[in-house]
Coordinates of C-alpha atoms in Angstrom, one line a residue:
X89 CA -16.4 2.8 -13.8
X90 CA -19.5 4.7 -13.2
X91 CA -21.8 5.3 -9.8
X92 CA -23.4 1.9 -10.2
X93 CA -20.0 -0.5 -10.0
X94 CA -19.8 -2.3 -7.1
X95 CA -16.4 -2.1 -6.2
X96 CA -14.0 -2.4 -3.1
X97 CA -11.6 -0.1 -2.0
X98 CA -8.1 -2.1 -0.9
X99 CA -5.9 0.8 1.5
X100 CA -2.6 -0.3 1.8
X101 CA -0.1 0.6 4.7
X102 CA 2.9 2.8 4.7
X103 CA 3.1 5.0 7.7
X104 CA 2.6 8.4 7.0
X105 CA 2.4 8.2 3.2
X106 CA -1.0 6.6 3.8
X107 CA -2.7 10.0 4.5
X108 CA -2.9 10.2 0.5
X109 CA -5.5 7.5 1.1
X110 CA -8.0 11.0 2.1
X111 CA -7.1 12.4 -1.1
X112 CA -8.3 9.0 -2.8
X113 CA -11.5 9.1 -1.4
X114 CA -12.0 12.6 -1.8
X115 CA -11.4 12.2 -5.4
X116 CA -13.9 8.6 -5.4
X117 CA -16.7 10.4 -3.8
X118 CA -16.5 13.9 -5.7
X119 CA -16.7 11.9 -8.8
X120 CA -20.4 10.0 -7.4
X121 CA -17.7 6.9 -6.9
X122 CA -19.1 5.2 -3.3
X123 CA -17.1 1.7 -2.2
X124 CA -19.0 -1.2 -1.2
X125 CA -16.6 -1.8 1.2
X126 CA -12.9 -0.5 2.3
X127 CA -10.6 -3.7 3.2
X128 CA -7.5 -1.7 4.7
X129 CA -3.9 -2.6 6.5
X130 CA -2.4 -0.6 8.8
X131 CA -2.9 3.1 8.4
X132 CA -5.5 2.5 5.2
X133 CA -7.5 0.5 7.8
X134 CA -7.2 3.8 10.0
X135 CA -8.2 6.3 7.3
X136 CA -11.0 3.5 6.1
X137 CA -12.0 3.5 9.5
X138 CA -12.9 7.3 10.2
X139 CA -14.4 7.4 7.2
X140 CA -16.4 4.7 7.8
X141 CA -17.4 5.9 11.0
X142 CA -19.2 9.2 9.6
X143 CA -15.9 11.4 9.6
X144 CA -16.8 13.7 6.1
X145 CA -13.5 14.0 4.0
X146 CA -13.4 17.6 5.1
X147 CA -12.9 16.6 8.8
X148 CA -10.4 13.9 7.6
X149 CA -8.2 16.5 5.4
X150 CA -8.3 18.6 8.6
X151 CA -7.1 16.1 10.5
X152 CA -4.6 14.4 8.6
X153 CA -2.5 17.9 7.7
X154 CA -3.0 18.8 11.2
X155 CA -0.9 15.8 12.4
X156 CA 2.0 15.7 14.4
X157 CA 4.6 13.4 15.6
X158 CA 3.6 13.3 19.2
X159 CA -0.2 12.5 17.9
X160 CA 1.0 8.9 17.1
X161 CA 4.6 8.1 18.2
X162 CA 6.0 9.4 21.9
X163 CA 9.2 7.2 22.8
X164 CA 8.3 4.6 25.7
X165 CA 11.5 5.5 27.6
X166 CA 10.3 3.8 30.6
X167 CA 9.3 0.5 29.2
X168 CA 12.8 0.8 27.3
X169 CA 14.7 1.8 30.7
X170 CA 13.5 -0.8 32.9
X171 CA 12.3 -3.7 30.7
X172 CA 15.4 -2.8 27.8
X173 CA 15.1 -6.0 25.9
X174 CA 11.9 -6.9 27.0
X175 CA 10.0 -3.9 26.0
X176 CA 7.1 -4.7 24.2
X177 CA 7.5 -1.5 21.5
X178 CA 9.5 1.3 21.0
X179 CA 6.5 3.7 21.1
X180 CA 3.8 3.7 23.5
X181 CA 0.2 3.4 22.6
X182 CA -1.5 6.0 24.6
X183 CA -1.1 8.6 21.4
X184 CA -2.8 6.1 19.0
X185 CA -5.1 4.9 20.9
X186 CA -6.3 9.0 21.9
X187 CA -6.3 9.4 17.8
X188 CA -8.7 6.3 17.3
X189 CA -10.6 7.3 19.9
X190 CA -11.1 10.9 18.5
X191 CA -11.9 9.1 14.9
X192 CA -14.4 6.1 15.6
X193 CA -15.1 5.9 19.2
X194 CA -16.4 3.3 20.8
X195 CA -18.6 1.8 17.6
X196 CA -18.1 -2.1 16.5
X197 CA -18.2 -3.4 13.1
X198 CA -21.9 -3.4 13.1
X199 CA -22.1 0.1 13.9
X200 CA -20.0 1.4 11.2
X201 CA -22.3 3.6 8.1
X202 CA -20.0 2.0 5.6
X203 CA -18.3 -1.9 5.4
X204 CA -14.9 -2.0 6.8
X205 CA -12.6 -4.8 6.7
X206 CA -9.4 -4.6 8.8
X207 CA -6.6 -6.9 7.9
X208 CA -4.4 -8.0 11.0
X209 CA -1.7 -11.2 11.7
X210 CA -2.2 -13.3 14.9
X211 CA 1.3 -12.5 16.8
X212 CA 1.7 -16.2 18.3
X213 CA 0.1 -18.8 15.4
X214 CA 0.8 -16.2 12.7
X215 CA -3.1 -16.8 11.0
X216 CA -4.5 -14.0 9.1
X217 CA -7.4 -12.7 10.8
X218 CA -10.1 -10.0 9.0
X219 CA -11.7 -7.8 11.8
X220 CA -15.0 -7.0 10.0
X221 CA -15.9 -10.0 8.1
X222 CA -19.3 -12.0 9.6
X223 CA -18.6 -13.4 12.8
X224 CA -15.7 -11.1 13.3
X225 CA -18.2 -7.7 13.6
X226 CA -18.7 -7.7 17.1
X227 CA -15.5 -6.0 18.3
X228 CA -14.5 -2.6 18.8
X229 CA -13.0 -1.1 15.6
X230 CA -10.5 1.2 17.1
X231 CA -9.1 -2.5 18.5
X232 CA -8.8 -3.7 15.0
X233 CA -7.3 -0.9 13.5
X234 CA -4.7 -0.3 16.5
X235 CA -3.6 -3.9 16.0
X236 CA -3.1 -3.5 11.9
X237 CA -1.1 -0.2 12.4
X238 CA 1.5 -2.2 15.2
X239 CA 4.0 -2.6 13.3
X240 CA 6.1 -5.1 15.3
X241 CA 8.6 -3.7 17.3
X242 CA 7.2 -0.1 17.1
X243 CA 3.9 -0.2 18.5
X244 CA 3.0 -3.2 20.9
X245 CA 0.2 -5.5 19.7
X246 CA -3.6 -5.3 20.8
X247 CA -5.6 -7.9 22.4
X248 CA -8.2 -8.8 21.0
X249 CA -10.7 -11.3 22.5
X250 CA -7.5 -13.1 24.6
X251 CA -5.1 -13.2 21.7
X252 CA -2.9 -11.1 20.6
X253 CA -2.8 -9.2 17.3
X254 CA -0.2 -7.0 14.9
X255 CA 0.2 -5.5 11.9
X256 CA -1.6 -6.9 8.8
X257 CA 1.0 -5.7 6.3
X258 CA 3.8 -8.5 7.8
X259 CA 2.5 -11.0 5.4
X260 CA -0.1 -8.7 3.4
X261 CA 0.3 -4.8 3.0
X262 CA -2.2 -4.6 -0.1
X263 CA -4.8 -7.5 1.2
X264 CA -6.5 -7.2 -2.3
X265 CA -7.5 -11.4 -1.7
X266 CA -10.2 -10.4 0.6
X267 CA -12.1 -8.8 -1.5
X268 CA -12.7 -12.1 -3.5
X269 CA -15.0 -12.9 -1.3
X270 CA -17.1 -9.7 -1.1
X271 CA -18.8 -9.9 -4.5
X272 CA -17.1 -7.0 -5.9
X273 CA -16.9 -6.3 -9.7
X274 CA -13.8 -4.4 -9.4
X275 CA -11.2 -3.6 -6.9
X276 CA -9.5 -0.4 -6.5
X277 CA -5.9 -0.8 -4.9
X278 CA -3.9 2.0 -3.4
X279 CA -0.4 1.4 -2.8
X280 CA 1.8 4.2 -0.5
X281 CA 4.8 1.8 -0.5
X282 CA 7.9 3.0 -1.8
X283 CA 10.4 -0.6 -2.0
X284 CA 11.5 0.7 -5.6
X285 CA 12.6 3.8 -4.8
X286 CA 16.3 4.0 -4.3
X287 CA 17.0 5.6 -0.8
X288 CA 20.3 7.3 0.4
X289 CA 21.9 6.4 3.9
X290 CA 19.4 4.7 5.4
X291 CA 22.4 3.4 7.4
X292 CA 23.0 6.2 8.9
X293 CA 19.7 6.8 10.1
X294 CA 19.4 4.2 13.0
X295 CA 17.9 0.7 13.7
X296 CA 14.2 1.8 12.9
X297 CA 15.1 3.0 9.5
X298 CA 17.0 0.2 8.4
X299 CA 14.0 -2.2 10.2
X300 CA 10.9 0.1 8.3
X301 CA 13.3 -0.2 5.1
X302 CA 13.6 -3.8 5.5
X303 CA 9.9 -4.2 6.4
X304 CA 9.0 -2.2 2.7
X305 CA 11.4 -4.5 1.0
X306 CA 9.5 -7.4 2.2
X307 CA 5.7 -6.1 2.0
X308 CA 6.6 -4.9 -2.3
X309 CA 8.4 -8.6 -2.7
X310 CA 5.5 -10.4 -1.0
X311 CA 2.6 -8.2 -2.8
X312 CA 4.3 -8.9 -6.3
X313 CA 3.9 -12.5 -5.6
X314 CA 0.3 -12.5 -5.2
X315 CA -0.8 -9.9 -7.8
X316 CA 1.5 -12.1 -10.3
X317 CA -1.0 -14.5 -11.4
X318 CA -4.3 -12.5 -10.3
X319 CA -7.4 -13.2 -12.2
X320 CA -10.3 -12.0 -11.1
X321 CA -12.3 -9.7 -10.3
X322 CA -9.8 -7.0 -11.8
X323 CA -7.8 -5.0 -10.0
X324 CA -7.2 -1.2 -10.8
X325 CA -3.8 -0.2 -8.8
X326 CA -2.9 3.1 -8.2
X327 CA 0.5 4.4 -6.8
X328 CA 0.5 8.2 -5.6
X329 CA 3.8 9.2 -6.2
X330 CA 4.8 9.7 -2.3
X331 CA 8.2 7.0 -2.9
X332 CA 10.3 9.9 -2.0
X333 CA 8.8 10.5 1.3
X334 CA 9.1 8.8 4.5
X335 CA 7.2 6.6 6.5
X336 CA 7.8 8.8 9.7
X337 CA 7.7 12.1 7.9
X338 CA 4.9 14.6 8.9
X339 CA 6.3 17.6 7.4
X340 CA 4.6 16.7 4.0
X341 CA 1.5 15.7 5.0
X342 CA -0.7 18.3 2.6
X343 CA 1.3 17.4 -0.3
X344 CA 0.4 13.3 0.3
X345 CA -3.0 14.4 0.5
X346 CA -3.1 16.0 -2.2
X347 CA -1.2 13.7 -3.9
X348 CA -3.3 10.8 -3.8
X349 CA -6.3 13.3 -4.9
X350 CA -4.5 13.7 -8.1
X351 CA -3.2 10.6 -9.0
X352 CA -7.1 9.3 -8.3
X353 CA -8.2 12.2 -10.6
X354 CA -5.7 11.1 -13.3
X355 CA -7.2 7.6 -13.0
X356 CA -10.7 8.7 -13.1
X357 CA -9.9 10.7 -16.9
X358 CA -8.7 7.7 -18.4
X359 CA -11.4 5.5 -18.4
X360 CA -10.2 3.6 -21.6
X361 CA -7.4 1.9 -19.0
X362 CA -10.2 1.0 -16.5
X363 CA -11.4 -3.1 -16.9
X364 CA -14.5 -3.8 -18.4
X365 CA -17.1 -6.7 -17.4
X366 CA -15.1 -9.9 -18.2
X367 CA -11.5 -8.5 -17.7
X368 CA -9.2 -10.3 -15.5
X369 CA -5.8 -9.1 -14.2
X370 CA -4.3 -6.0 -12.8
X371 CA -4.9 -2.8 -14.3
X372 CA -4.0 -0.3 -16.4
X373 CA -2.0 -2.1 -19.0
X374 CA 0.5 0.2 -21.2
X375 CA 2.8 -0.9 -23.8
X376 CA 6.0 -0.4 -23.6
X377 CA 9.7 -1.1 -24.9
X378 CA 12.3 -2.8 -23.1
X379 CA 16.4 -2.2 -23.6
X380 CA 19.7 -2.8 -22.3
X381 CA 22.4 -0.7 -22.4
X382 CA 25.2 -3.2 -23.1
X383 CA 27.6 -0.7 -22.5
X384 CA 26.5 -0.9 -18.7
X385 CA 25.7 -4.9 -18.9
X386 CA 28.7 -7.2 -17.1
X387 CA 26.9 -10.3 -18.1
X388 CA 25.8 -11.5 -14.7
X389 CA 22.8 -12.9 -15.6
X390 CA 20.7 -11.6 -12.7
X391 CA 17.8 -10.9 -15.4
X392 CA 17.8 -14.3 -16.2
X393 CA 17.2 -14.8 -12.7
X394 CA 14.7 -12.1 -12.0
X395 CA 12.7 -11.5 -15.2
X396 CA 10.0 -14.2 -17.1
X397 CA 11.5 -17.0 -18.2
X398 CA 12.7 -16.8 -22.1
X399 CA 12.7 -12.3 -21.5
X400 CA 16.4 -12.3 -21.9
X401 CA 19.4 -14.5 -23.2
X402 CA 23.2 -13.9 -23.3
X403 CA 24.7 -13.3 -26.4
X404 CA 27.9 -14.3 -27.6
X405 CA 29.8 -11.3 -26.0
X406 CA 28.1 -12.3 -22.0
X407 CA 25.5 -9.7 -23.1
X408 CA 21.8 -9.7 -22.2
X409 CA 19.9 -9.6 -25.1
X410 CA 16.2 -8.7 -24.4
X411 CA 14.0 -11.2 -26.5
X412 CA 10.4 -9.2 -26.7
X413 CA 11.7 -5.9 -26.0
X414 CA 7.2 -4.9 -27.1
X415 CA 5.5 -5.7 -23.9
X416 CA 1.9 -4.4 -22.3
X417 CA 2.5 -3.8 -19.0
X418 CA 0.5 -3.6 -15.9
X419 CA 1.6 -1.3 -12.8
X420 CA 3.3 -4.8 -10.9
X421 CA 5.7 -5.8 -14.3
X422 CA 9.1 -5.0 -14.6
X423 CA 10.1 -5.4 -11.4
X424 CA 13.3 -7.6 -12.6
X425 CA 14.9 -4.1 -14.0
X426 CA 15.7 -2.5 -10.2
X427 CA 17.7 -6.2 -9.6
X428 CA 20.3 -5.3 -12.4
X429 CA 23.3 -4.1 -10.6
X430 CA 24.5 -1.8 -13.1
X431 CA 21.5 -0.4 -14.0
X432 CA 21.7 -1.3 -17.8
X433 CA 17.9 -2.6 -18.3
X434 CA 15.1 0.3 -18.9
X435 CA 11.5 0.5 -19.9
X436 CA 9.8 3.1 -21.4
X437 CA 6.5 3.8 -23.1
X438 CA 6.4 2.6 -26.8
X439 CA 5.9 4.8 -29.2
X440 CA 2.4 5.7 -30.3
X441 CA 1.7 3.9 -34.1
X442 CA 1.3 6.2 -36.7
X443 CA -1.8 7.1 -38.0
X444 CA -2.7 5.5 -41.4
X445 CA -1.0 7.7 -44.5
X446 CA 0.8 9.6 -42.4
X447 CA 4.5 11.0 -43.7
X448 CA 7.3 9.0 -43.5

């Protein structure tokens, strides 16, 4: 990567995690690192948006630790009082749509300094539609990006041209297929979701937990599915470390900032990992070494299931047996060893070969 690669920055969703998206960019454009064009869902189309529409990452750190919850979600008691089952959201839009108004204004696509794609779903026929792509320019962009942050049943969706639009993330959270057709020679992927990360009592914490939950679930299954078998142009994925934080938290907002400034950072210093001209895939690849504990394993065969065909057998004792435990991983493998119910299969980094004459 260097100030000449055309690339495109994908911003995934994830509720208030995706504020690390201003630390991304912060690191991209300290380094001299300048998208061709930012294709975001949900609040990586908001963040894509303001800074798209002239806000300096300065303004946009400001704003994004200066957030609070009534900036974005206020309760719509009265829609849920007199409609009850009929309420088109739990929140009402009036706080969003104040925030996207403060961000972007009143511009369209075509009055944006910097590309912006904004990835949404069609609520009644369920088609994909890109807000920002040619012939899809002429619309107000604080539209756009209100429909890709409705989340269904939290925010109510945006009309848009006499149909009715929603969150981009219910079929595609990291919508890094878009940017196949934007000439790009790399794309850079942020993900803020956190489906891997094992959560305690979200039970307990009431219907919208357990729906967002759910919702994550679906958005990491659905996005490993289409990165599987990705060619080109390469992706380059990176995953601030913000799992452990909530969608709906704001009291952590500075550290997701900063977070996703680092993680970009540590990206940026490795530029061995980063594809070169001709690569294909999802990037970085690492090797590493897969076991199982067969202390732990009950034989159930759910990494038979889960995992690459031929990757494990049962041996004679009902144990799995992992059959290329040396593997070169990218960020999206693996994800077979959170399905083991015990928690017998791990990965780690392999070790580094010795160096030529070295002591035994």
């Amino acid at each position: 990567m260097n100030n000449q690669t055309q690339f495109t920055l994908v911003l995934g969703g994830g509720g208030m995690k995706g504020v690390a998206h201003v630390g991304v960019l912060q690191a991209l454009t300290e380094r001299g690192l300048v998208p061709s064009q930012i294709v975001g869902s949900s609040v990586g189309a908001l963040v894509g948006a303001a800074w798209s529409a002239g806000k300096s990452i300065a303004e946009l750190r400001e704003i994004a630790i200066g957030l609070v919850r009534k900036d974005i979600f206020a309760v719509a008691h009265a829609d849920m009082a007199f409609k009850r089952m009929r309420s088109p959201a739990l929140f009402r839009r009036e706080p969003l749509d104040q925030l996207l108004h403060r961000l972007v204004g009143d511009v369209t696509f075509q009055d944006l300094q910097n590309p912006l794609i904004v990835n949404t779903v069609d609520l009644n026929s369920g088609m994909q539609v890109f807000w920002g792509l040619e012939g899809l320019d002429e619309v107000l962009v604080r539209d756009a990006v209100f429909a890709s942050c409705a989340l269904p049943g939290y925010l109510p969706p945006r009309e848009i041209r006499g149909r009715f639009y929603m969150d981009g993330a219910t079929v595609d959270n990291l919508p890094v297929g878009t940017a196949r057709i934007l000439g790009s020679e790399v794309i850079i992927a942020v993900d803020v979701s956190a489906s891997n990360a094992l959560r305690a009592d979200t039970q307990e914490e009431g219907f919208a937990s357990v729906f967002a939950r759910a919702a994550e679930i679906a958005m990491q299954v659905i996005l490993e599915l289409r990165l599987r078998e990705w060619t080109t142009p390469p992706i380059y994925y990176i995953h601030p470390r913000v799992e452990h934080i909530s969608a709906f938290d704001f009291d952590h907002l500075r550290e997701v900032v900063e977070e996703g400034y680092r993680a970009t950072i540590a990206a940026l210093d490795r530029p061995v990992e980063w594809p070169g001209l001709g690569d294909a895939g999802v990037h970085p690849r690492r090797p590493v070494t897969v076991r199982v504990q067969r202390e732990r394993c009950i034989g159930c065969g759910a990494c038979l299931v889960q995992a690459p065909p031929g990757m494990f057998v049962l041996d004679a004792q009902g144990k799995a047996v992992v059959t290329r435990p040396d593997q070169e991983w990218s960020p999206i493998d693996g994800e077979f060893i959170r399905h083991c119910p015990t928690y017998a299969i791990s990965a780690r980094p392999a070790a580094a070969p010795k160096a030529a004459g070295a002591a035994s």
